[in-house]
Coordinates of C-alpha atoms in Angstrom, one line a residue:
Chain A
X1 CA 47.2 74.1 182.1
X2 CA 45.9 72.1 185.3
X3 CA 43.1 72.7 186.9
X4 CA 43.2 75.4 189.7
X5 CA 42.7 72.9 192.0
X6 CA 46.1 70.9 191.9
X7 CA 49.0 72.7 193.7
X8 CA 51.6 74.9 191.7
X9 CA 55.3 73.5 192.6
X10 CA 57.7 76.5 192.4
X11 CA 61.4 75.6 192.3
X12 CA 62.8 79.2 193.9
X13 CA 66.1 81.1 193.3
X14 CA 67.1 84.6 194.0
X15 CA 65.2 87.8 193.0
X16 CA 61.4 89.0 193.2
X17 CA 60.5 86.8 190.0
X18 CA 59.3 83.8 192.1
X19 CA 57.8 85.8 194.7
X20 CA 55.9 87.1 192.1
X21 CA 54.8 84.0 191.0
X22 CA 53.6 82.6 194.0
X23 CA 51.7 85.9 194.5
X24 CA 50.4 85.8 191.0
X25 CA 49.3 82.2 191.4
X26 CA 47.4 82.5 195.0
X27 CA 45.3 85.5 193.6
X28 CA 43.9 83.5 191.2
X29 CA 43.7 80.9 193.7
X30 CA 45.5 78.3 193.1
X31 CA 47.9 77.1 195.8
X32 CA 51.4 76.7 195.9
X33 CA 54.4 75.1 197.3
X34 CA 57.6 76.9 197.6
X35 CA 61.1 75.1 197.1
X36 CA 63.4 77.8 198.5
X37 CA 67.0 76.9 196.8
X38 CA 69.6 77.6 199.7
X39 CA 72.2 80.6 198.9
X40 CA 70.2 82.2 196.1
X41 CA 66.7 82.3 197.3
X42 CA 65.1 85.4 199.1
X43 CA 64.1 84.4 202.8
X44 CA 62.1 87.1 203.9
X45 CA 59.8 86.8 201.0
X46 CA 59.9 82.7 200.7
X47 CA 58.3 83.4 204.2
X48 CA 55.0 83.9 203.5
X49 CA 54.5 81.1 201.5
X50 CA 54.6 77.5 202.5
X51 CA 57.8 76.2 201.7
X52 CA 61.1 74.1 202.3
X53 CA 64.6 74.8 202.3
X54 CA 66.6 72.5 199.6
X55 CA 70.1 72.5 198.2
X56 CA 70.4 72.0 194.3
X57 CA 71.8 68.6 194.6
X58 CA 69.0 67.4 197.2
X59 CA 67.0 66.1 193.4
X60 CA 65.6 63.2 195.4
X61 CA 64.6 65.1 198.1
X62 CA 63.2 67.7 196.1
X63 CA 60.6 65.2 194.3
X64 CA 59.7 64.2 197.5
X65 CA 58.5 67.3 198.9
X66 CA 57.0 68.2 195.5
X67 CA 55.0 65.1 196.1
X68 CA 54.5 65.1 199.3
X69 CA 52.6 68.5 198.8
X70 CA 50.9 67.3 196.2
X71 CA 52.4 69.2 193.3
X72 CA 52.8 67.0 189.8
X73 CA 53.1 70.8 187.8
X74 CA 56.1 72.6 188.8
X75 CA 58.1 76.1 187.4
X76 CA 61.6 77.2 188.0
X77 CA 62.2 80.8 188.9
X78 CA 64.5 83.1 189.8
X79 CA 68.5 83.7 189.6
X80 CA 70.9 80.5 190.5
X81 CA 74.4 80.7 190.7
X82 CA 76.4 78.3 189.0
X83 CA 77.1 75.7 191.5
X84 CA 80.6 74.6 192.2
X85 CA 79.7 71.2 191.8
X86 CA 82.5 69.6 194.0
X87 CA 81.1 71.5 197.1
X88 CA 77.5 70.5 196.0
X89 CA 75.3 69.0 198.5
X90 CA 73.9 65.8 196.9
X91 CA 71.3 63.2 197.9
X92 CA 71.0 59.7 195.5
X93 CA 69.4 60.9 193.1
X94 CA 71.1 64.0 192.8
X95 CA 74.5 62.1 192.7
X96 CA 73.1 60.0 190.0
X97 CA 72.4 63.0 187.6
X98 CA 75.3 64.9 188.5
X99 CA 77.6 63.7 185.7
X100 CA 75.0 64.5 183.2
X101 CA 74.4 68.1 184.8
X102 CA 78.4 68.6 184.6
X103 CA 78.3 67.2 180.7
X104 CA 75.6 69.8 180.1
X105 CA 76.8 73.1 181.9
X106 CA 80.2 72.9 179.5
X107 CA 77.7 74.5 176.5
X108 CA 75.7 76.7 178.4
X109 CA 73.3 78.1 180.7
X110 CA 70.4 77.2 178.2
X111 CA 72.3 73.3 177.8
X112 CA 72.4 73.2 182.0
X113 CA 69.1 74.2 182.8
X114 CA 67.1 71.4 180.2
X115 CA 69.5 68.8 181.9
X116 CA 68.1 70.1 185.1
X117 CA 64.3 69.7 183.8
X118 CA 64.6 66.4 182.7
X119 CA 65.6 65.0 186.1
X120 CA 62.1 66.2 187.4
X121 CA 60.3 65.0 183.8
X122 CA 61.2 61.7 184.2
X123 CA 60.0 61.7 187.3
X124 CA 56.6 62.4 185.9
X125 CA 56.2 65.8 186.5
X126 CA 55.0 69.0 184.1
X127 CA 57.6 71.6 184.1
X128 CA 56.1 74.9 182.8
X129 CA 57.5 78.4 182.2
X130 CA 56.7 81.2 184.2
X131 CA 54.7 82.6 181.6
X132 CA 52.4 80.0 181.8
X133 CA 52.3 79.9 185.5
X134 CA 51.7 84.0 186.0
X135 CA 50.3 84.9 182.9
X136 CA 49.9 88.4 184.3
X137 CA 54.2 88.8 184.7
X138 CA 53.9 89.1 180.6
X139 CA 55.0 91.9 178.8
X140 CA 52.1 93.2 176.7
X141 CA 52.9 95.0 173.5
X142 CA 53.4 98.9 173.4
X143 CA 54.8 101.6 175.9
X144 CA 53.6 100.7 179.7
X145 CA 54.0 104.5 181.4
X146 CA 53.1 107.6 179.8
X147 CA 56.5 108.0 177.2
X148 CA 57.2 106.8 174.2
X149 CA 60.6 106.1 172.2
X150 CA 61.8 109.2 170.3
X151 CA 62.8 108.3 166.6
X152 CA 66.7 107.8 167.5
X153 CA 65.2 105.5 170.5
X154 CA 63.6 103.2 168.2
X155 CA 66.4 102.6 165.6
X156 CA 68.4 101.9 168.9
X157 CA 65.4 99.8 169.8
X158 CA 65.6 97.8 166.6
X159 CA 69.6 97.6 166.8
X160 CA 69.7 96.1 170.2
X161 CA 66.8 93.6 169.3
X162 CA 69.5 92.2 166.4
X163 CA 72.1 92.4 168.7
X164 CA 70.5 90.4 171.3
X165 CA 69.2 87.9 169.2
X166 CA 73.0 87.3 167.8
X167 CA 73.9 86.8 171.6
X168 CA 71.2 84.8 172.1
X169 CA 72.2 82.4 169.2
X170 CA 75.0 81.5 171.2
X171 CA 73.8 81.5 174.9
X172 CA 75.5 84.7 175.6
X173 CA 73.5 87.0 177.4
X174 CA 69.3 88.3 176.9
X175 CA 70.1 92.0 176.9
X176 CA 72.4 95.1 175.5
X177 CA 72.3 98.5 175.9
X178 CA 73.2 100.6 172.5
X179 CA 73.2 104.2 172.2
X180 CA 72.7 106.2 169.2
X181 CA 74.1 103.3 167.0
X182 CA 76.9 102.5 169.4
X183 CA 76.7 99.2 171.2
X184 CA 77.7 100.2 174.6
X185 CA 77.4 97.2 177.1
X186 CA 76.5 93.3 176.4
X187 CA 75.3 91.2 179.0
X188 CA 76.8 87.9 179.9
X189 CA 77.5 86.1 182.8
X190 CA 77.4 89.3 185.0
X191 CA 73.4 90.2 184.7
X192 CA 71.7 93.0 183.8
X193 CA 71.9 95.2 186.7
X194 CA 75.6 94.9 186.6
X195 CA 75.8 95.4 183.0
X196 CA 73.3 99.1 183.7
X197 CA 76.0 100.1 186.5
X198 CA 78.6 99.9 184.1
X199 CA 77.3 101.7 181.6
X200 CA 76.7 104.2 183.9
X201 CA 80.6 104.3 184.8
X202 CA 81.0 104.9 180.8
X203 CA 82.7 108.4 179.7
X204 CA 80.0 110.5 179.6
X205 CA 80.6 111.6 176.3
X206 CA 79.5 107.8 174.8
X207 CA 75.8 107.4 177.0
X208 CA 73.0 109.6 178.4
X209 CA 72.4 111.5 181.4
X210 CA 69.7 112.1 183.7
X211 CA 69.2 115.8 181.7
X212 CA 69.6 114.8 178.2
X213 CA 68.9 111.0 178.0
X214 CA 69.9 108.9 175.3
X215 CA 70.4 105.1 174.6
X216 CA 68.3 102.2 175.2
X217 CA 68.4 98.9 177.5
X218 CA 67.0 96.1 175.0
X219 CA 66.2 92.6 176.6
X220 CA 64.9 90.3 174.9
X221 CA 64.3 85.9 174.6
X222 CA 66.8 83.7 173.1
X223 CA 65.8 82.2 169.8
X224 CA 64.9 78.6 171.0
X225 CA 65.5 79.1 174.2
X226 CA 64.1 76.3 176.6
X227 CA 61.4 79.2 177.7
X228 CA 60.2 77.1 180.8
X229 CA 63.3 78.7 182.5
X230 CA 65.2 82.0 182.5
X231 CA 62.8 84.1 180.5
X232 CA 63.9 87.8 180.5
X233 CA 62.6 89.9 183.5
X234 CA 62.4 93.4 184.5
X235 CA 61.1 95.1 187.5
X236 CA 61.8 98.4 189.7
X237 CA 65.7 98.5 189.9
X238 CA 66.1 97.5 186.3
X239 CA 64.0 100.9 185.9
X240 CA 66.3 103.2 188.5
X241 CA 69.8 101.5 187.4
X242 CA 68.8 102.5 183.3
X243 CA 67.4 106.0 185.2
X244 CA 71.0 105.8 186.6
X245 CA 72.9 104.8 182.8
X246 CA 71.3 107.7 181.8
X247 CA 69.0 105.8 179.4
X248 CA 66.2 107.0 177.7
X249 CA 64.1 103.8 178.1
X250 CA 63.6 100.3 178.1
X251 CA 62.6 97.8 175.6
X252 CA 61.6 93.9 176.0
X253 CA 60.3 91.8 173.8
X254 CA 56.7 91.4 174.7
X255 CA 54.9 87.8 175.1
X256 CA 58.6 86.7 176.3
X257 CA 59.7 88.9 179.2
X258 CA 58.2 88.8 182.3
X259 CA 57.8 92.5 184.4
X260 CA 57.8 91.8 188.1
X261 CA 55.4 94.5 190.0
X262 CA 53.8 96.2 186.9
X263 CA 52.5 98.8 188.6
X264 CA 55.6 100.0 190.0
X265 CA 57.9 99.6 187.1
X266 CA 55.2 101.9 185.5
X267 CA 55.6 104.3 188.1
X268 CA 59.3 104.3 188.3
X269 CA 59.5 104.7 184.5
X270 CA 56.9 108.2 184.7
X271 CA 58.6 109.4 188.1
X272 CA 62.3 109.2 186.1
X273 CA 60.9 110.1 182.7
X274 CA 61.8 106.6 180.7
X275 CA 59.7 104.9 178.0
X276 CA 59.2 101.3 178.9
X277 CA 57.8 99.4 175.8
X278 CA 57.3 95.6 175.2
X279 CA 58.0 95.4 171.1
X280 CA 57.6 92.4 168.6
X281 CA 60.5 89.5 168.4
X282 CA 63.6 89.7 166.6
X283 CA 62.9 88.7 162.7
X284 CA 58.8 89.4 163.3
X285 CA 56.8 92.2 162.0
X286 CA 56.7 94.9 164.3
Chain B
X1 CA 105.6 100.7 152.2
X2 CA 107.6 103.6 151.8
X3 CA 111.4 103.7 152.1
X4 CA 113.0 104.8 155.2
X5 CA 113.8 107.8 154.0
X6 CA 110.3 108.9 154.7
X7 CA 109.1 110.0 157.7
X8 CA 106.5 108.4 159.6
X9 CA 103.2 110.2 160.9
X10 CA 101.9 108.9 163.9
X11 CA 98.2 110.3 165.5
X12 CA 98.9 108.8 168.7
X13 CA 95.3 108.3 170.8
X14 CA 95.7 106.9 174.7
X15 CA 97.5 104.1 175.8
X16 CA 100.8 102.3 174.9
X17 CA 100.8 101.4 171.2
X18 CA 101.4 104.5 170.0
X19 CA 105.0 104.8 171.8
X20 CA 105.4 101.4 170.7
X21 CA 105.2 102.4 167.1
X22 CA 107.0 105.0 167.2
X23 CA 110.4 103.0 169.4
X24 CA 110.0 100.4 166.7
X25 CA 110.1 102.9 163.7
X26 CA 112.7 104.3 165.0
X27 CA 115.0 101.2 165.9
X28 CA 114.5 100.3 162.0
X29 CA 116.0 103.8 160.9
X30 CA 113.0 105.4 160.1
X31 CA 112.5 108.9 161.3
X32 CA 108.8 109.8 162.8
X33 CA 106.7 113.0 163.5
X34 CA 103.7 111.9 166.4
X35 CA 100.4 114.0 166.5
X36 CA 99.5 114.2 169.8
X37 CA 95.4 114.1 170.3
X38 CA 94.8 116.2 173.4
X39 CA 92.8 114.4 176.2
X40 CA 93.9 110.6 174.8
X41 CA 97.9 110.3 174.3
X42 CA 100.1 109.9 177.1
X43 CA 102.0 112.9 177.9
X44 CA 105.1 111.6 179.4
X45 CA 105.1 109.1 176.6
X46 CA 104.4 111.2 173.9
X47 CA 107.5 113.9 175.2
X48 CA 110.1 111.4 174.0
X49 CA 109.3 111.9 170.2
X50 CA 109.2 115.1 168.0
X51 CA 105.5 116.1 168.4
X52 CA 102.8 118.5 168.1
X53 CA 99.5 118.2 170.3
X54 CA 96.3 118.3 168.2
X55 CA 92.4 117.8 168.9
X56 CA 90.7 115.7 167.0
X57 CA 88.6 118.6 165.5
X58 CA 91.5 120.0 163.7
X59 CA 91.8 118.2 160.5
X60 CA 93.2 121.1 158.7
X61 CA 96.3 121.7 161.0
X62 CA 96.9 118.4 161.5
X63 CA 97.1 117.7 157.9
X64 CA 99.4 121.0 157.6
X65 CA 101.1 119.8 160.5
X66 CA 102.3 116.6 158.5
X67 CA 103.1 118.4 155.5
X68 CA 105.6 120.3 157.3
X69 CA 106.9 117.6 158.9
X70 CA 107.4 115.6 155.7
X71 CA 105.0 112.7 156.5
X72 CA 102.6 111.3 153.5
X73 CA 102.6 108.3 155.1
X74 CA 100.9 108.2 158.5
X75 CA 99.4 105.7 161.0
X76 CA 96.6 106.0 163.7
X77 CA 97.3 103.8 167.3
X78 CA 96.0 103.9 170.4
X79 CA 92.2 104.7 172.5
X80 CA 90.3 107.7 171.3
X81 CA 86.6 108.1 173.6
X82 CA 84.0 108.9 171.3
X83 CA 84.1 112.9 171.0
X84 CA 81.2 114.6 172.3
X85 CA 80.8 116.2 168.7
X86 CA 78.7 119.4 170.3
X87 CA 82.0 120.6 172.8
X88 CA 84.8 119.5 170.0
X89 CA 87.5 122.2 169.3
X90 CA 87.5 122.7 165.5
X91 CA 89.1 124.2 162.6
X92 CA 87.3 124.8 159.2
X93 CA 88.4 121.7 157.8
X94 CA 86.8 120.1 161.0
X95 CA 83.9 121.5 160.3
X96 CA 83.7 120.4 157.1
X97 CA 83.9 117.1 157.8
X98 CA 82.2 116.9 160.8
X99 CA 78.6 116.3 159.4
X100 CA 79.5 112.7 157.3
X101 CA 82.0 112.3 160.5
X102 CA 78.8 112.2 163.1
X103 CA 76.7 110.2 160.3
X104 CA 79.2 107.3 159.9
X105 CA 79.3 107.2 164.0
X106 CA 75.7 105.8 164.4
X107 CA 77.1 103.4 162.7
X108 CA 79.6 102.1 165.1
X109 CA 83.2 102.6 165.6
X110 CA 84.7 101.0 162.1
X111 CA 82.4 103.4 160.4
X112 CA 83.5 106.5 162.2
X113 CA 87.4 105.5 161.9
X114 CA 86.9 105.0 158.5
X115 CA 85.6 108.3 157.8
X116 CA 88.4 110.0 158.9
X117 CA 90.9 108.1 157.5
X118 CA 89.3 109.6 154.3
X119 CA 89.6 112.7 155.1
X120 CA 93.3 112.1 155.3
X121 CA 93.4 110.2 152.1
X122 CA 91.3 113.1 150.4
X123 CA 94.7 115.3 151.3
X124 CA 96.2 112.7 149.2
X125 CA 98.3 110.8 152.3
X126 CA 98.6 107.2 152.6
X127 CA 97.1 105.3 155.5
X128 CA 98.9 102.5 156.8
X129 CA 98.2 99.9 159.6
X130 CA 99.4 99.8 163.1
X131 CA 100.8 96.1 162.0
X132 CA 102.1 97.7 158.7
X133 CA 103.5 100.7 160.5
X134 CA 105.9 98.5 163.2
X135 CA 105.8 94.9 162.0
X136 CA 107.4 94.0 165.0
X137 CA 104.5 94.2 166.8
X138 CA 102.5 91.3 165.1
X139 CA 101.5 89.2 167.2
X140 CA 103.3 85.1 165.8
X141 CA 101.9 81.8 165.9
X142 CA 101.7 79.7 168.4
X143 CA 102.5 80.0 172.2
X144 CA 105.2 83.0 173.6
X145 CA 105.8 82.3 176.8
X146 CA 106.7 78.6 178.7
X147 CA 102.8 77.6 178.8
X148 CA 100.7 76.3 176.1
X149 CA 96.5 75.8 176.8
X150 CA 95.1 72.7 178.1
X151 CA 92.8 70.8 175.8
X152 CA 89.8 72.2 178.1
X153 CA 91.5 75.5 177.5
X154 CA 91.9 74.7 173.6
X155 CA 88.5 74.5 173.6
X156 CA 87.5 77.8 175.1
X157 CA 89.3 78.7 172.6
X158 CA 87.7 77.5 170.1
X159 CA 84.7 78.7 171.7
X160 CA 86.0 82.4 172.6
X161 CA 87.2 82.3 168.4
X162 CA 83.7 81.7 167.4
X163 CA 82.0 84.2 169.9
X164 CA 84.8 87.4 169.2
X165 CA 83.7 86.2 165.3
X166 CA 79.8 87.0 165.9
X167 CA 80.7 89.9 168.3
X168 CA 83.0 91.7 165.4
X169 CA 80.4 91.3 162.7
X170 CA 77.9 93.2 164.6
X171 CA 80.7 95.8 165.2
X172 CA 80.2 95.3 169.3
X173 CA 83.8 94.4 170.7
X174 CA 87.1 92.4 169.8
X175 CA 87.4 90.4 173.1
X176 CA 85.7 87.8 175.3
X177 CA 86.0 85.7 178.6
X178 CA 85.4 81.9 178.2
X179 CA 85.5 79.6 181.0
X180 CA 84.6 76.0 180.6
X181 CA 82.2 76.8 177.9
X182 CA 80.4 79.6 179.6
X183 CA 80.9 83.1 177.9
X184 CA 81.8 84.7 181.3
X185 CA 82.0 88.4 179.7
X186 CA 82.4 89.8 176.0
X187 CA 83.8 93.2 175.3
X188 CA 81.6 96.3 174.0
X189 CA 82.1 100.0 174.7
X190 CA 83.9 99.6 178.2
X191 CA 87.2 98.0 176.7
X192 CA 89.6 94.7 177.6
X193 CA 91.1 96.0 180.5
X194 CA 87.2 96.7 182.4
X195 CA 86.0 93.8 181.0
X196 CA 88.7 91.7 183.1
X197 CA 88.0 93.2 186.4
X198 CA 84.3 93.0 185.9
X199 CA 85.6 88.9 185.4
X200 CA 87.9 89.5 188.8
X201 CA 84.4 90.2 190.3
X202 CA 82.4 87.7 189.6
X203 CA 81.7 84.8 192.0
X204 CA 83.9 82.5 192.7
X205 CA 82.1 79.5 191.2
X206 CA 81.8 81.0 187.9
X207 CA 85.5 81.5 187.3
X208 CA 89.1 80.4 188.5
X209 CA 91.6 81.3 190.6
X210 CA 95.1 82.3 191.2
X211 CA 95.1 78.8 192.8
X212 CA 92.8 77.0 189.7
X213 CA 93.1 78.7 186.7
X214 CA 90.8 78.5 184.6
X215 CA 89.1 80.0 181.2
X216 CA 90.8 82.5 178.7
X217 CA 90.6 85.9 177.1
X218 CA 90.1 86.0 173.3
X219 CA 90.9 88.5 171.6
X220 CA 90.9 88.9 167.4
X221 CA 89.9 91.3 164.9
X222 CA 86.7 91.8 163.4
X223 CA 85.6 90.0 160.6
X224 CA 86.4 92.6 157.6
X225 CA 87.9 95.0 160.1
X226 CA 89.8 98.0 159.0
X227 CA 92.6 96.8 159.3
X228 CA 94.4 100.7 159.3
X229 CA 93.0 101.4 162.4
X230 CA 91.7 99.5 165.9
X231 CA 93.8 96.0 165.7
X232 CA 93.6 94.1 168.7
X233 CA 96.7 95.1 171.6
X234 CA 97.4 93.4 174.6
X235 CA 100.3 94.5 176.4
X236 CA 101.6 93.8 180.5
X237 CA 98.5 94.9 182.0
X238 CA 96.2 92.6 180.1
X239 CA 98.3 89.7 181.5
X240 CA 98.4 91.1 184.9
X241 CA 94.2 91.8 184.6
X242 CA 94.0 88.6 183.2
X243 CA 95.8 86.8 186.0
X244 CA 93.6 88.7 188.5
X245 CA 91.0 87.8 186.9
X246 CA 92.1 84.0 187.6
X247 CA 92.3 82.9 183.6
X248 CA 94.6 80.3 182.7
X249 CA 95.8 82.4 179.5
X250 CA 94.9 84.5 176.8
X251 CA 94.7 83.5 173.5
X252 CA 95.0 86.3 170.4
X253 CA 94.4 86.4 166.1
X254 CA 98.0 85.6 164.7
X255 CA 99.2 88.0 162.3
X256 CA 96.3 90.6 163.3
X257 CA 96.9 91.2 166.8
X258 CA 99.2 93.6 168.4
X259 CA 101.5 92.6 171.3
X260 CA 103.3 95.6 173.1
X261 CA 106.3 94.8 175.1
X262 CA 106.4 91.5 173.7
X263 CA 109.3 90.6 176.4
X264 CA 107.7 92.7 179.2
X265 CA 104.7 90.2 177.9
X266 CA 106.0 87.3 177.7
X267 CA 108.0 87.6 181.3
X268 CA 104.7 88.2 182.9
X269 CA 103.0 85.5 181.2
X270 CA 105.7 83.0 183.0
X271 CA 105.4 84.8 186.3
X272 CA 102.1 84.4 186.6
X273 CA 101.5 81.3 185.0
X274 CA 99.8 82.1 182.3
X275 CA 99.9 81.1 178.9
X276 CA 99.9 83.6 175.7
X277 CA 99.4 82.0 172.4
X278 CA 98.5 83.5 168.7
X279 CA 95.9 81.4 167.1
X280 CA 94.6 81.5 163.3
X281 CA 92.0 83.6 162.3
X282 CA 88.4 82.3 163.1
X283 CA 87.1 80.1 159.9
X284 CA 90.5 79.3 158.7
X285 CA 92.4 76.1 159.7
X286 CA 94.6 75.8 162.6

């Protein structure tokens, strides 16, 4: 890692993650630069950092800041949309990789997001994951709150960890929800939360409820997954919406996923009675 | 198969295959007796054919039911939600079962259909297919309506072949959206006809349009499947969904998938430009 003394670049999207990293990265002291992607990153929070506004095809002009501000390590973080590359904003250099880009995003999110990376790797720069640059957004191993999985919970646990890795072998999704033996939700293009909501639509005979919870959310890495981008993340309102699915808890694969505001995903997870529990890889001892 | 002398038994769950069996037994000559499961089969439907209305905790009068009616062949069609075994209205032969019937449901849906299809065949009755049962209803090579797939759409496909492969052998769902190479949803608990309007309500630049098509539903059996029970059905609706959805077709397993209302299907397909096309099983050649 570089020293603390050279500025973190972080390429921004939507969500808490890269709020959290910035935080994460200026109590430790290092400093930052923020590269707020327009339409998907959060502006009230991007505020407090120093930062620019840049479109996703603005590559040129997005090396530029980075240099400008004297960043040469950078980390991508947060949710993007796909782009609808014909109504993309481009600059030169973003024209020029755009073909490649397109090529890519026909096999996948994982096959999009390395064509991405390259473009600022050739330019010299280090791209790292977000685990490297907030080592403290890591899941640790073992239950977080005061709960632990039942029995039932953990065959469910060790179900949805094979499940996911099958999706993850072909850049489906990162998580699942199964319940009792029964797969009841996969995630894929939609995202978690919107996968939690509609399990909580389910008949209520097949999932939980808030009085007799049952079923678990499991999110976990791809195998090979390009794990400088899109790691698997939890935080508050993954917590309430599995509250919500009647769930009895969470599982992510620990050393992989991040948790955005530890603290209060611990809290959340005691105040609605779920176990939240970072567990070994798919295919690892436990 | 048994002459059509015999009569038919049909335990009719929700939906419209069950009707469509029984119409298509009956235009071949064969005389039918439909067991009605209370809470699933369509009641107006279901009112068109000899029938008695069951729950699906009375194993011993359905089975004297049949008797009586002559059937020692039967068939089961159509959605059945996952009892909620605690509230189930049984009889003694219910209650017998019920303890390898709640056993074989941790392990997924193909496990718990296939334990009580043995209870029938204990009883000495013959199971058949929904595609044995009303051959009709087989779903042909090759393109129904005036529309055949792109080669972009040939090879989501392809793609949507390989994924509904993976997805069945884990016993998860029969279906999935692919749209230029990216899995846009895949099928679990919540069923084809959800999974569509979850597609409907995804961003724009994800999927297409009424305007640009694009992408396709895949639908196939499992991979070992029992075949008696739970073949893939599309029918109207999953056109219509489909088209909502902005999908330029849908693509199902020749010779394992179901097609209700092939005309009804078919006249859709045109009207919305769409196109509907039977392709062979995953692994096999084209």
């Amino acid at each position: 890692m570089a020293g603390k003394g050279e500025r973190l670049g972080i390429i921004a999207g939507g969500g808490q993650l890269p709020l959290a990293i910035a935080e994460t990265a200026q109590a430790t002291g290092r400093a930052i630069f923020v590269l707020a992607l327009e339409g998907a990153a959060d502006a009230d929070g991007i505020e407090r950092f120093p930062h620019a506004w840049v479109s996703l095809g603005e590559l040129g002009r997005m090396v530029k800041l980075l240099r400008d501000s004297g960043c040469s390590e950078i980390t991508f973080a947060g949710k993007v949309a796909r782009p609808e590359f014909a109504k993309l904003k481009l600059d030169g250099r973003g024209a020029l990789a755009l073909p490649r880009v397109m090529a890519a995003a026909v096999k996948g999110d994982d096959a999009l997001l390395r064509a991405i990376l390259s473009v600022f790797e050739a330019e010299g720069m280090r791209v790292i994951g977000s685990d490297e640059a907030a080592q403290d957004l890591i899941a640790p191993k073992g239950p977080l709150g005061m709960l632990e999985p039942t029995d039932e919970e953990e065959a469910d646990i060790v179900h949805g960890m094979e499940i996911v890795a099958a999706l993850g072998a072909l850049d489906i999704g990162q998580a699942a929800v199964v319940c009792r033996g029964l797969v009841l939700a996969v995630e894929a293009a939609e995202g978690t939360d919107a996968m939690l909501m509609r399990v909580a639509a389910l008949p209520a005979a097949l999932r939980g409820t808030h009085e007799e919870k049952k079923g678990v959310l499991v999110k976990a890495a791809k195998p090979g997954q390009e794990r400088r981008i899109d790691l698997p993340v939890i935080g508050v309102r993954t917590v309430e919406l599995a509250a919500s699915a009647g769930l009895g808890g969470i599982a992510i694969e620990a050393g992989a996923a991040l948790i955005v505001n530890r603290l209060g995903v611990t809290q959340a997870a005691n105040r609605h009675g779920l176990f939240v529990t970072g567990v070994a890889p798919y295919g690892t001892a436990p």
